[in-house]
mmCIF file of N, CA, C and O in Angstrom:
data_model
loop_
_atom_site.group_PDB
_atom_site.id
_atom_site.type_symbol
_atom_site.label_atom_id
_atom_site.label_comp_id
_atom_site.label_asym_id
_atom_site.label_seq_id
_atom_site.Cartn_x
_atom_site.Cartn_y
_atom_site.Cartn_z
ATOM 1 N N GLU T 121 -27.319 18.679 1.655
ATOM 2 C CA GLU T 121 -26.229 18.519 1.059
ATOM 3 C C GLU T 121 -24.677 18.322 1.955
ATOM 4 O O GLU T 121 -24.112 17.354 1.582
ATOM 5 N N ASP T 122 -24.885 19.130 2.758
ATOM 6 C CA ASP T 122 -23.514 19.104 3.964
ATOM 7 C C ASP T 122 -23.745 17.727 4.708
ATOM 8 O O ASP T 122 -22.601 16.850 4.905
ATOM 9 N N ARG T 123 -24.968 17.264 4.923
ATOM 10 C CA ARG T 123 -25.283 15.953 5.324
ATOM 11 C C ARG T 123 -24.707 14.741 4.552
ATOM 12 O O ARG T 123 -24.146 13.837 5.084
ATOM 13 N N LYS T 124 -25.263 14.791 3.164
ATOM 14 C CA LYS T 124 -24.665 13.924 2.377
ATOM 15 C C LYS T 124 -23.170 13.785 2.217
ATOM 16 O O LYS T 124 -22.487 12.672 2.120
ATOM 17 N N LYS T 125 -22.536 15.021 2.294
ATOM 18 C CA LYS T 125 -21.090 15.107 2.045
ATOM 19 C C LYS T 125 -20.461 14.366 3.292
ATOM 20 O O LYS T 125 -19.505 13.670 3.273
ATOM 21 N N ALA T 126 -21.108 14.669 4.397
ATOM 22 C CA ALA T 126 -20.476 14.113 5.733
ATOM 23 C C ALA T 126 -20.817 12.379 5.856
ATOM 24 O O ALA T 126 -19.840 11.925 6.418
ATOM 25 N N LYS T 127 -21.723 12.159 5.057
ATOM 26 C CA LYS T 127 -22.013 10.687 5.261
ATOM 27 C C LYS T 127 -21.136 9.944 4.288
ATOM 28 O O LYS T 127 -20.758 8.833 4.349
ATOM 29 N N LEU T 128 -20.907 10.547 3.119
ATOM 30 C CA LEU T 128 -20.036 10.035 2.097
ATOM 31 C C LEU T 128 -18.459 10.035 2.615
ATOM 32 O O LEU T 128 -17.694 11.114 2.712
ATOM 33 N N LYS T 129 -17.857 8.835 3.044
ATOM 34 C CA LYS T 129 -16.507 9.045 3.242
ATOM 35 C C LYS T 129 -15.780 8.475 2.342
ATOM 36 O O LYS T 129 -16.001 7.518 1.836
ATOM 37 N N ALA T 130 -14.631 9.219 1.946
ATOM 38 C CA ALA T 130 -13.622 8.484 1.008
ATOM 39 C C ALA T 130 -12.999 7.233 1.685
ATOM 40 O O ALA T 130 -12.579 7.157 2.970
ATOM 41 N N ILE T 131 -12.799 6.273 0.824
ATOM 42 C CA ILE T 131 -12.117 5.145 1.160
ATOM 43 C C ILE T 131 -10.573 5.368 1.129
ATOM 44 O O ILE T 131 -10.095 5.626 0.294
ATOM 45 N N THR T 132 -9.905 4.872 2.125
ATOM 46 C CA THR T 132 -8.436 5.387 2.175
ATOM 47 C C THR T 132 -7.525 3.886 1.781
ATOM 48 O O THR T 132 -8.211 2.998 1.554
ATOM 49 N N VAL T 133 -6.444 4.250 1.460
ATOM 50 C CA VAL T 133 -5.345 3.236 1.199
ATOM 51 C C VAL T 133 -5.538 2.195 2.193
ATOM 52 O O VAL T 133 -5.088 0.869 1.914
ATOM 53 N N SER T 134 -5.512 2.622 3.476
ATOM 54 C CA SER T 134 -5.529 1.777 4.588
ATOM 55 C C SER T 134 -6.561 0.576 4.772
ATOM 56 O O SER T 134 -6.536 -0.514 5.106
ATOM 57 N N GLU T 135 -7.768 1.057 4.105
ATOM 58 C CA GLU T 135 -9.071 0.407 4.173
ATOM 59 C C GLU T 135 -8.883 -0.785 3.064
ATOM 60 O O GLU T 135 -9.663 -1.627 3.057
ATOM 61 N N TRP T 136 -8.666 -0.124 1.750
ATOM 62 C CA TRP T 136 -9.084 -0.733 0.577
ATOM 63 C C TRP T 136 -8.159 -2.068 0.448
ATOM 64 O O TRP T 136 -8.702 -3.053 -0.037
ATOM 65 N N PRO T 137 -6.800 -2.308 0.949
ATOM 66 C CA PRO T 137 -6.317 -3.576 0.850
ATOM 67 C C PRO T 137 -7.243 -4.590 1.449
ATOM 68 O O PRO T 137 -7.088 -5.952 0.880
ATOM 69 N N GLY T 138 -7.791 -4.298 2.467
ATOM 70 C CA GLY T 138 -8.541 -5.598 3.401
ATOM 71 C C GLY T 138 -9.737 -6.065 2.332
ATOM 72 O O GLY T 138 -9.969 -7.260 2.154
ATOM 73 N N CYS T 139 -10.397 -5.096 1.747
ATOM 74 C CA CYS T 139 -11.262 -5.430 0.572
ATOM 75 C C CYS T 139 -10.651 -6.283 -0.583
ATOM 76 O O CYS T 139 -11.324 -7.363 -0.991
ATOM 77 N N TYR T 140 -9.584 -5.658 -1.000
ATOM 78 C CA TYR T 140 -8.659 -6.397 -2.077
ATOM 79 C C TYR T 140 -8.383 -7.750 -1.593
ATOM 80 O O TYR T 140 -8.678 -8.831 -2.506
ATOM 81 N N LEU T 141 -8.147 -7.865 -0.554
ATOM 82 C CA LEU T 141 -7.654 -9.310 -0.150
ATOM 83 C C LEU T 141 -8.629 -10.172 0.084
ATOM 84 O O LEU T 141 -8.693 -11.442 -0.302
ATOM 85 N N GLU T 142 -9.936 -9.742 0.138
ATOM 86 C CA GLU T 142 -10.908 -10.530 0.171
ATOM 87 C C GLU T 142 -11.471 -11.085 -1.200
ATOM 88 O O GLU T 142 -11.822 -12.047 -1.200
ATOM 89 N N LEU T 143 -11.146 -10.248 -2.197
ATOM 90 C CA LEU T 143 -11.508 -10.423 -3.524
ATOM 91 C C LEU T 143 -10.346 -11.459 -3.961
ATOM 92 O O LEU T 143 -10.768 -12.508 -4.855
ATOM 93 N N VAL T 144 -9.277 -11.536 -3.555
ATOM 94 C CA VAL T 144 -8.341 -12.490 -3.873
ATOM 95 C C VAL T 144 -8.140 -13.607 -3.012
ATOM 96 O O VAL T 144 -6.968 -14.560 -3.338
ATOM 97 N N LYS T 145 -8.831 -13.770 -2.085
ATOM 98 C CA LYS T 145 -8.661 -14.784 -1.114
ATOM 99 C C LYS T 145 -8.971 -16.174 -2.052
ATOM 100 O O LYS T 145 -9.832 -16.316 -2.578
ATOM 101 N N GLY T 146 -8.041 -17.453 -1.548
ATOM 102 C CA GLY T 146 -7.958 -18.486 -2.158
ATOM 103 C C GLY T 146 -7.067 -18.604 -3.315
ATOM 104 O O GLY T 146 -6.912 -19.790 -4.018
ATOM 105 N N THR T 147 -6.453 -17.594 -3.940
ATOM 106 C CA THR T 147 -5.801 -17.523 -4.952
ATOM 107 C C THR T 147 -4.133 -18.027 -4.138
ATOM 108 O O THR T 147 -3.809 -17.918 -3.141
ATOM 109 N N ALA T 148 -3.232 -18.471 -5.362
ATOM 110 C CA ALA T 148 -2.092 -19.009 -5.122
ATOM 111 C C ALA T 148 -1.216 -17.859 -4.459
ATOM 112 O O ALA T 148 -0.270 -17.961 -3.593
ATOM 113 N N SER T 149 -1.360 -16.495 -4.720
ATOM 114 C CA SER T 149 -0.520 -15.488 -4.322
ATOM 115 C C SER T 149 -1.012 -14.801 -3.180
ATOM 116 O O SER T 149 -0.741 -13.490 -2.863
ATOM 117 N N TYR T 150 -2.016 -15.451 -2.674
ATOM 118 C CA TYR T 150 -2.846 -14.449 -1.327
ATOM 119 C C TYR T 150 -1.852 -14.225 -0.161
ATOM 120 O O TYR T 150 -1.754 -12.870 0.149
ATOM 121 N N LYS T 151 -0.980 -15.091 0.253
ATOM 122 C CA LYS T 151 0.034 -14.687 1.226
ATOM 123 C C LYS T 151 1.046 -13.634 0.868
ATOM 124 O O LYS T 151 1.262 -12.708 1.766
ATOM 125 N N THR T 152 1.341 -13.572 -0.429
ATOM 126 C CA THR T 152 2.561 -12.695 -1.052
ATOM 127 C C THR T 152 1.739 -11.215 -1.046
ATOM 128 O O THR T 152 2.320 -10.305 -0.500
ATOM 129 N N LYS T 153 0.586 -11.191 -1.529
ATOM 130 C CA LYS T 153 -0.122 -10.262 -1.656
ATOM 131 C C LYS T 153 -0.542 -9.599 -0.162
ATOM 132 O O LYS T 153 -0.460 -8.358 0.045
ATOM 133 N N LYS T 154 -0.691 -10.275 0.943
ATOM 134 C CA LYS T 154 -1.086 -9.903 1.992
ATOM 135 C C LYS T 154 0.207 -9.159 2.734
ATOM 136 O O LYS T 154 0.066 -7.992 3.266
ATOM 137 N N SER T 155 1.376 -9.790 2.388
ATOM 138 C CA SER T 155 2.506 -9.275 3.166
ATOM 139 C C SER T 155 2.933 -7.752 2.385
ATOM 140 O O SER T 155 3.701 -7.060 2.851
ATOM 141 N N GLN T 156 2.742 -7.810 0.908
ATOM 142 C CA GLN T 156 2.938 -6.612 0.276
ATOM 143 C C GLN T 156 2.145 -5.308 0.471
ATOM 144 O O GLN T 156 2.370 -4.242 0.356
ATOM 145 N N CYS T 157 0.789 -5.600 1.075
ATOM 146 C CA CYS T 157 -0.236 -4.785 1.576
ATOM 147 C C CYS T 157 0.400 -4.026 2.901
ATOM 148 O O CYS T 157 -0.008 -2.894 3.199
ATOM 149 N N ILE T 158 1.207 -4.591 3.693
ATOM 150 C CA ILE T 158 1.516 -3.983 5.075
ATOM 151 C C ILE T 158 2.117 -2.758 5.012
ATOM 152 O O ILE T 158 2.053 -1.753 5.249
ATOM 153 N N PRO T 159 3.479 -2.572 4.074
ATOM 154 C CA PRO T 159 4.155 -1.364 4.030
ATOM 155 C C PRO T 159 3.440 -0.346 3.146
ATOM 156 O O PRO T 159 3.286 1.066 3.585
ATOM 157 N N LEU T 160 2.542 -0.942 2.470
ATOM 158 C CA LEU T 160 1.327 0.124 1.436
ATOM 159 C C LEU T 160 0.537 0.837 2.727
ATOM 160 O O LEU T 160 0.304 1.930 2.719
ATOM 161 N N ARG T 161 0.003 0.009 3.430
ATOM 162 C CA ARG T 161 -1.117 0.418 4.466
ATOM 163 C C ARG T 161 0.034 1.734 5.527
ATOM 164 O O ARG T 161 -0.673 2.547 5.783
ATOM 165 N N ARG T 162 1.131 1.275 5.813
ATOM 166 C CA ARG T 162 1.878 2.007 6.721
ATOM 167 C C ARG T 162 2.318 3.470 6.134
ATOM 168 O O ARG T 162 2.338 4.393 6.782
ATOM 169 N N LEU T 163 2.687 3.350 4.891
ATOM 170 C CA LEU T 163 3.226 4.782 4.169
ATOM 171 C C LEU T 163 2.129 5.539 3.480
ATOM 172 O O LEU T 163 2.206 6.684 3.560
ATOM 173 N N LEU T 164 1.122 4.705 2.938
ATOM 174 C CA LEU T 164 0.234 5.467 2.179
ATOM 175 C C LEU T 164 -1.162 5.018 2.939
ATOM 176 O O LEU T 164 -2.162 5.882 2.314
ATOM 177 N N GLY T 165 -1.430 4.887 3.908
ATOM 178 C CA GLY T 165 -2.610 4.448 4.637
ATOM 179 C C GLY T 165 -3.556 5.722 4.949
ATOM 180 O O GLY T 165 -4.783 5.608 4.862
ATOM 181 N N HIS T 166 -3.010 6.801 5.249
ATOM 182 C CA HIS T 166 -4.076 8.025 5.433
ATOM 183 C C HIS T 166 -4.551 8.799 4.012
ATOM 184 O O HIS T 166 -5.403 9.465 4.078
ATOM 185 N N LEU T 167 -4.210 8.313 2.740
ATOM 186 C CA LEU T 167 -4.332 9.044 1.614
ATOM 187 C C LEU T 167 -5.826 8.163 1.119
ATOM 188 O O LEU T 167 -5.984 7.004 1.065
ATOM 189 N N PRO T 168 -6.727 9.197 0.557
ATOM 190 C CA PRO T 168 -7.780 8.665 -0.072
ATOM 191 C C PRO T 168 -7.614 8.084 -1.388
ATOM 192 O O PRO T 168 -6.506 8.699 -1.883
ATOM 193 N N LEU T 169 -8.204 6.938 -1.607
ATOM 194 C CA LEU T 169 -8.043 6.208 -3.135
ATOM 195 C C LEU T 169 -7.876 7.217 -4.311
ATOM 196 O O LEU T 169 -7.179 7.155 -4.882
ATOM 197 N N SER T 170 -8.701 8.392 -3.948
ATOM 198 C CA SER T 170 -8.732 9.260 -5.284
ATOM 199 C C SER T 170 -7.526 9.954 -5.262
ATOM 200 O O SER T 170 -7.176 10.739 -6.452
ATOM 201 N N GLU T 171 -6.698 10.072 -4.188
ATOM 202 C CA GLU T 171 -5.618 10.962 -4.410
ATOM 203 C C GLU T 171 -4.214 10.093 -4.695
ATOM 204 O O GLU T 171 -3.120 10.908 -4.686
ATOM 205 N N VAL T 172 -4.270 8.975 -4.664
ATOM 206 C CA VAL T 172 -3.029 8.254 -5.271
ATOM 207 C C VAL T 172 -3.081 8.261 -6.780
ATOM 208 O O VAL T 172 -3.905 8.021 -7.512
ATOM 209 N N ASN T 173 -1.670 8.990 -6.899
ATOM 210 C CA ASN T 173 -1.696 9.129 -8.419
ATOM 211 C C ASN T 173 -0.097 8.590 -8.710
ATOM 212 O O ASN T 173 0.486 8.325 -7.594
ATOM 213 N N ARG T 174 0.450 9.311 -9.729
ATOM 214 C CA ARG T 174 1.829 8.917 -10.145
ATOM 215 C C ARG T 174 2.844 9.650 -9.233
ATOM 216 O O ARG T 174 3.963 9.019 -8.611
ATOM 217 N N VAL T 175 2.688 10.706 -8.877
ATOM 218 C CA VAL T 175 3.727 11.378 -7.943
ATOM 219 C C VAL T 175 3.509 10.817 -6.762
ATOM 220 O O VAL T 175 4.578 10.513 -6.207
ATOM 221 N N ARG T 176 2.275 10.369 -6.037
ATOM 222 C CA ARG T 176 2.333 9.627 -4.471
ATOM 223 C C ARG T 176 3.105 8.428 -4.895
ATOM 224 O O ARG T 176 4.045 8.023 -3.819
ATOM 225 N N ILE T 177 3.058 7.558 -5.638
ATOM 226 C CA ILE T 177 3.738 6.294 -6.161
ATOM 227 C C ILE T 177 5.057 6.574 -6.183
ATOM 228 O O ILE T 177 5.968 5.818 -5.503
ATOM 229 N N MET T 178 5.674 7.401 -6.764
ATOM 230 C CA MET T 178 7.233 7.999 -6.943
ATOM 231 C C MET T 178 7.471 8.167 -5.427
ATOM 232 O O MET T 178 8.833 7.916 -5.134
ATOM 233 N N GLU T 179 6.747 8.936 -4.917
ATOM 234 C CA GLU T 179 7.261 9.334 -3.423
ATOM 235 C C GLU T 179 7.169 8.011 -2.406
ATOM 236 O O GLU T 179 8.034 7.785 -1.808
ATOM 237 N N TYR T 180 6.385 7.251 -2.795
ATOM 238 C CA TYR T 180 6.176 5.901 -2.018
ATOM 239 C C TYR T 180 7.646 5.028 -2.178
ATOM 240 O O TYR T 180 8.216 4.509 -1.478
ATOM 241 N N ARG T 181 7.916 4.965 -3.278
ATOM 242 C CA ARG T 181 8.994 4.314 -3.831
ATOM 243 C C ARG T 181 10.291 4.856 -3.378
ATOM 244 O O ARG T 181 11.253 4.121 -2.860
ATOM 245 N N SER T 182 10.457 6.036 -3.527
ATOM 246 C CA SER T 182 11.745 6.762 -2.753
ATOM 247 C C SER T 182 11.846 6.677 -1.354
ATOM 248 O O SER T 182 12.921 6.278 -0.649
ATOM 249 N N ARG T 183 10.541 6.602 -0.464
ATOM 250 C CA ARG T 183 10.680 6.600 0.752
ATOM 251 C C ARG T 183 10.956 5.144 1.177
ATOM 252 O O ARG T 183 11.771 4.913 2.189
ATOM 253 N N ARG T 184 10.452 4.147 0.492
ATOM 254 C CA ARG T 184 10.506 2.899 0.897
ATOM 255 C C ARG T 184 11.931 2.343 0.575
ATOM 256 O O ARG T 184 12.452 1.169 1.524
ATOM 257 N N GLN T 185 12.475 2.612 -0.509
ATOM 258 C CA GLN T 185 13.801 2.367 -0.685
ATOM 259 C C GLN T 185 14.834 2.597 0.196
ATOM 260 O O GLN T 185 15.817 1.803 0.374
ATOM 261 N N TRP T 186 14.715 3.506 1.073
ATOM 262 C CA TRP T 186 15.782 4.229 1.982
ATOM 263 C C TRP T 186 15.541 3.441 3.371
ATOM 264 O O TRP T 186 16.071 3.641 4.190
ATOM 265 N N GLU T 187 14.398 2.547 3.504
ATOM 266 C CA GLU T 187 14.237 1.919 4.754
ATOM 267 C C GLU T 187 15.145 0.717 4.785
ATOM 268 O O GLU T 187 15.516 0.105 3.899
ATOM 269 N N SER T 188 15.465 0.179 6.194
ATOM 270 C CA SER T 188 16.280 -0.628 6.310
ATOM 271 C C SER T 188 15.328 -2.038 6.578
ATOM 272 O O SER T 188 14.254 -1.797 6.731
ATOM 273 N N LEU T 189 16.038 -3.068 6.254
ATOM 274 C CA LEU T 189 15.313 -4.218 6.418
ATOM 275 C C LEU T 189 14.804 -4.691 7.740
ATOM 276 O O LEU T 189 15.825 -4.304 8.727
ATOM 277 N N THR T 190 14.083 -5.331 8.040
ATOM 278 C CA THR T 190 13.357 -5.765 9.282
ATOM 279 C C THR T 190 12.939 -6.888 9.185
ATOM 280 O O THR T 190 11.624 -7.144 9.618
ATOM 281 N N PRO T 191 13.578 -8.068 9.046
ATOM 282 C CA PRO T 191 13.178 -9.469 8.962
ATOM 283 C C PRO T 191 12.582 -9.894 10.258
ATOM 284 O O PRO T 191 13.454 -9.706 11.194
ATOM 285 N N HIS T 192 11.294 -10.593 10.535
ATOM 286 C CA HIS T 192 11.015 -11.107 11.766
ATOM 287 C C HIS T 192 11.149 -9.857 12.974
ATOM 288 O O HIS T 192 11.262 -10.328 13.991
ATOM 289 N N GLY T 193 10.929 -8.701 12.548
ATOM 290 C CA GLY T 193 11.039 -7.383 13.742
ATOM 291 C C GLY T 193 12.344 -7.025 13.900
ATOM 292 O O GLY T 193 12.579 -6.196 14.858
ATOM 293 N N LYS T 194 13.435 -7.506 13.444
ATOM 294 C CA LYS T 194 14.766 -7.270 13.976
ATOM 295 C C LYS T 194 15.181 -6.396 12.806
ATOM 296 O O LYS T 194 15.469 -6.609 11.536
ATOM 297 N N LEU T 195 16.033 -5.141 13.240
ATOM 298 C CA LEU T 195 16.700 -4.284 12.279
ATOM 299 C C LEU T 195 17.923 -4.787 11.863
ATOM 300 O O LEU T 195 18.610 -5.352 12.579
ATOM 301 N N VAL T 196 17.960 -4.648 10.488
ATOM 302 C CA VAL T 196 19.497 -5.124 9.814
ATOM 303 C C VAL T 196 20.176 -3.778 9.426
ATOM 304 O O VAL T 196 19.712 -3.212 8.573
ATOM 305 N N TYR T 197 21.047 -3.619 10.221
ATOM 306 C CA TYR T 197 21.802 -2.138 9.905
ATOM 307 C C TYR T 197 22.511 -2.216 8.578
ATOM 308 O O TYR T 197 23.131 -3.176 8.250
ATOM 309 N N GLY T 198 22.591 -1.212 7.738
ATOM 310 C CA GLY T 198 23.377 -1.241 6.729
ATOM 311 C C GLY T 198 22.652 -1.960 5.538
ATOM 312 O O GLY T 198 23.340 -1.929 4.580
ATOM 313 N N SER T 199 21.394 -2.166 5.570
ATOM 314 C CA SER T 199 20.755 -3.060 4.420
ATOM 315 C C SER T 199 19.734 -1.933 3.974
ATOM 316 O O SER T 199 19.054 -1.246 4.713
ATOM 317 N N ARG T 200 19.240 -2.248 2.770
ATOM 318 C CA ARG T 200 18.121 -1.344 2.276
ATOM 319 C C ARG T 200 17.076 -2.341 1.541
ATOM 320 O O ARG T 200 17.339 -3.471 1.227
ATOM 321 N N ILE T 201 16.020 -1.758 1.538
ATOM 322 C CA ILE T 201 14.865 -2.664 0.564
ATOM 323 C C ILE T 201 15.279 -2.679 -0.928
ATOM 324 O O ILE T 201 15.572 -1.704 -1.247
ATOM 325 N N GLU T 202 15.082 -3.894 -1.365
ATOM 326 C CA GLU T 202 15.377 -3.875 -2.940
ATOM 327 C C GLU T 202 14.504 -3.226 -3.651
ATOM 328 O O GLU T 202 13.422 -3.274 -3.336
ATOM 329 N N GLY T 203 14.763 -2.760 -4.726
ATOM 330 C CA GLY T 203 13.979 -2.033 -5.611
ATOM 331 C C GLY T 203 12.748 -3.056 -6.322
ATOM 332 O O GLY T 203 11.603 -2.738 -6.543
ATOM 333 N N ALA T 204 13.475 -4.249 -6.458
ATOM 334 C CA ALA T 204 12.237 -5.102 -6.875
ATOM 335 C C ALA T 204 11.083 -5.434 -5.872
ATOM 336 O O ALA T 204 9.889 -5.513 -6.331
ATOM 337 N N THR T 205 11.440 -5.596 -4.631
ATOM 338 C CA THR T 205 10.469 -5.523 -3.673
ATOM 339 C C THR T 205 9.640 -4.464 -3.714
ATOM 340 O O THR T 205 8.353 -4.571 -3.759
ATOM 341 N N VAL T 206 9.957 -3.129 -3.895
ATOM 342 C CA VAL T 206 9.093 -2.032 -3.999
ATOM 343 C C VAL T 206 8.309 -1.920 -5.154
ATOM 344 O O VAL T 206 7.198 -1.799 -5.076
ATOM 345 N N ASN T 207 9.058 -2.505 -6.172
ATOM 346 C CA ASN T 207 8.150 -2.682 -7.496
ATOM 347 C C ASN T 207 6.907 -3.675 -7.409
ATOM 348 O O ASN T 207 5.998 -3.128 -7.941
ATOM 349 N N ARG T 208 7.159 -4.637 -6.461
ATOM 350 C CA ARG T 208 6.120 -5.628 -6.361
ATOM 351 C C ARG T 208 5.114 -5.133 -5.595
ATOM 352 O O ARG T 208 3.953 -5.376 -5.660
ATOM 353 N N GLU T 209 5.408 -4.351 -4.597
ATOM 354 C CA GLU T 209 4.365 -3.582 -3.667
ATOM 355 C C GLU T 209 3.502 -2.713 -4.506
ATOM 356 O O GLU T 209 2.321 -2.610 -4.268
ATOM 357 N N VAL T 210 4.196 -1.923 -5.336
ATOM 358 C CA VAL T 210 3.435 -0.825 -6.184
ATOM 359 C C VAL T 210 2.579 -1.573 -7.081
ATOM 360 O O VAL T 210 1.418 -1.186 -7.344
ATOM 361 N N SER T 211 3.032 -2.886 -7.693
ATOM 362 C CA SER T 211 2.334 -3.575 -8.509
ATOM 363 C C SER T 211 1.033 -4.178 -7.581
ATOM 364 O O SER T 211 -0.010 -4.056 -8.410
ATOM 365 N N CYS T 212 1.248 -4.501 -6.509
ATOM 366 C CA CYS T 212 0.068 -4.894 -5.730
ATOM 367 C C CYS T 212 -1.006 -3.558 -5.534
ATOM 368 O O CYS T 212 -2.262 -4.302 -5.802
ATOM 369 N N LEU T 213 -0.551 -2.707 -5.399
ATOM 370 C CA LEU T 213 -1.273 -1.344 -5.144
ATOM 371 C C LEU T 213 -2.047 -0.969 -6.366
ATOM 372 O O LEU T 213 -3.395 -0.745 -6.282
ATOM 373 N N VAL T 214 -1.339 -1.140 -7.579
ATOM 374 C CA VAL T 214 -1.979 -0.912 -8.837
ATOM 375 C C VAL T 214 -3.065 -2.140 -9.094
ATOM 376 O O VAL T 214 -4.284 -1.555 -9.612
ATOM 377 N N ALA T 215 -2.856 -3.175 -8.852
ATOM 378 C CA ALA T 215 -3.888 -4.436 -9.088
ATOM 379 C C ALA T 215 -4.845 -4.279 -8.166
ATOM 380 O O ALA T 215 -6.161 -4.140 -8.620
ATOM 381 N N ALA T 216 -4.862 -3.532 -7.094
ATOM 382 C CA ALA T 216 -5.883 -3.386 -6.057
ATOM 383 C C ALA T 216 -6.645 -2.067 -6.397
ATOM 384 O O ALA T 216 -7.988 -2.121 -6.539
ATOM 385 N N LEU T 217 -6.168 -1.075 -7.017
ATOM 386 C CA LEU T 217 -6.725 0.080 -7.603
ATOM 387 C C LEU T 217 -7.635 -0.345 -8.788
ATOM 388 O O LEU T 217 -8.831 0.215 -9.083
ATOM 389 N N ASN T 218 -7.126 -1.270 -9.320
ATOM 390 C CA ASN T 218 -7.866 -1.565 -10.872
ATOM 391 C C ASN T 218 -8.856 -2.544 -10.498
ATOM 392 O O ASN T 218 -10.069 -2.561 -11.228
ATOM 393 N N ARG T 219 -8.721 -3.150 -9.618
ATOM 394 C CA ARG T 219 -9.978 -4.204 -9.091
ATOM 395 C C ARG T 219 -11.188 -3.344 -8.577
ATOM 396 O O ARG T 219 -12.201 -3.477 -8.595
ATOM 397 N N GLY T 220 -10.798 -2.018 -8.104
ATOM 398 C CA GLY T 220 -11.721 -1.051 -7.578
ATOM 399 C C GLY T 220 -12.485 -0.418 -8.677
ATOM 400 O O GLY T 220 -13.696 -0.146 -8.422
#
């Protein structure tokens, strides 16, 4: 049984968006979904999908809203990520989980 458990590896949040993006490839919103998955992987990537719950999503929202804007890799001081952007990212995560 220990060998079976060792072979069964939980899929993490950093791995699943890649699978999800393959499923939605060719849709009109593919580029948008791809860009929304980047911060999800960065902040929640270490979590197995089974551990993503409402509390983790709320933690993600609060952490993400306090980040500064970095368009084209350049930090914009005194700016914050809009709540609508964070909501779209969470929506993308929920859609990916529902596809799973």
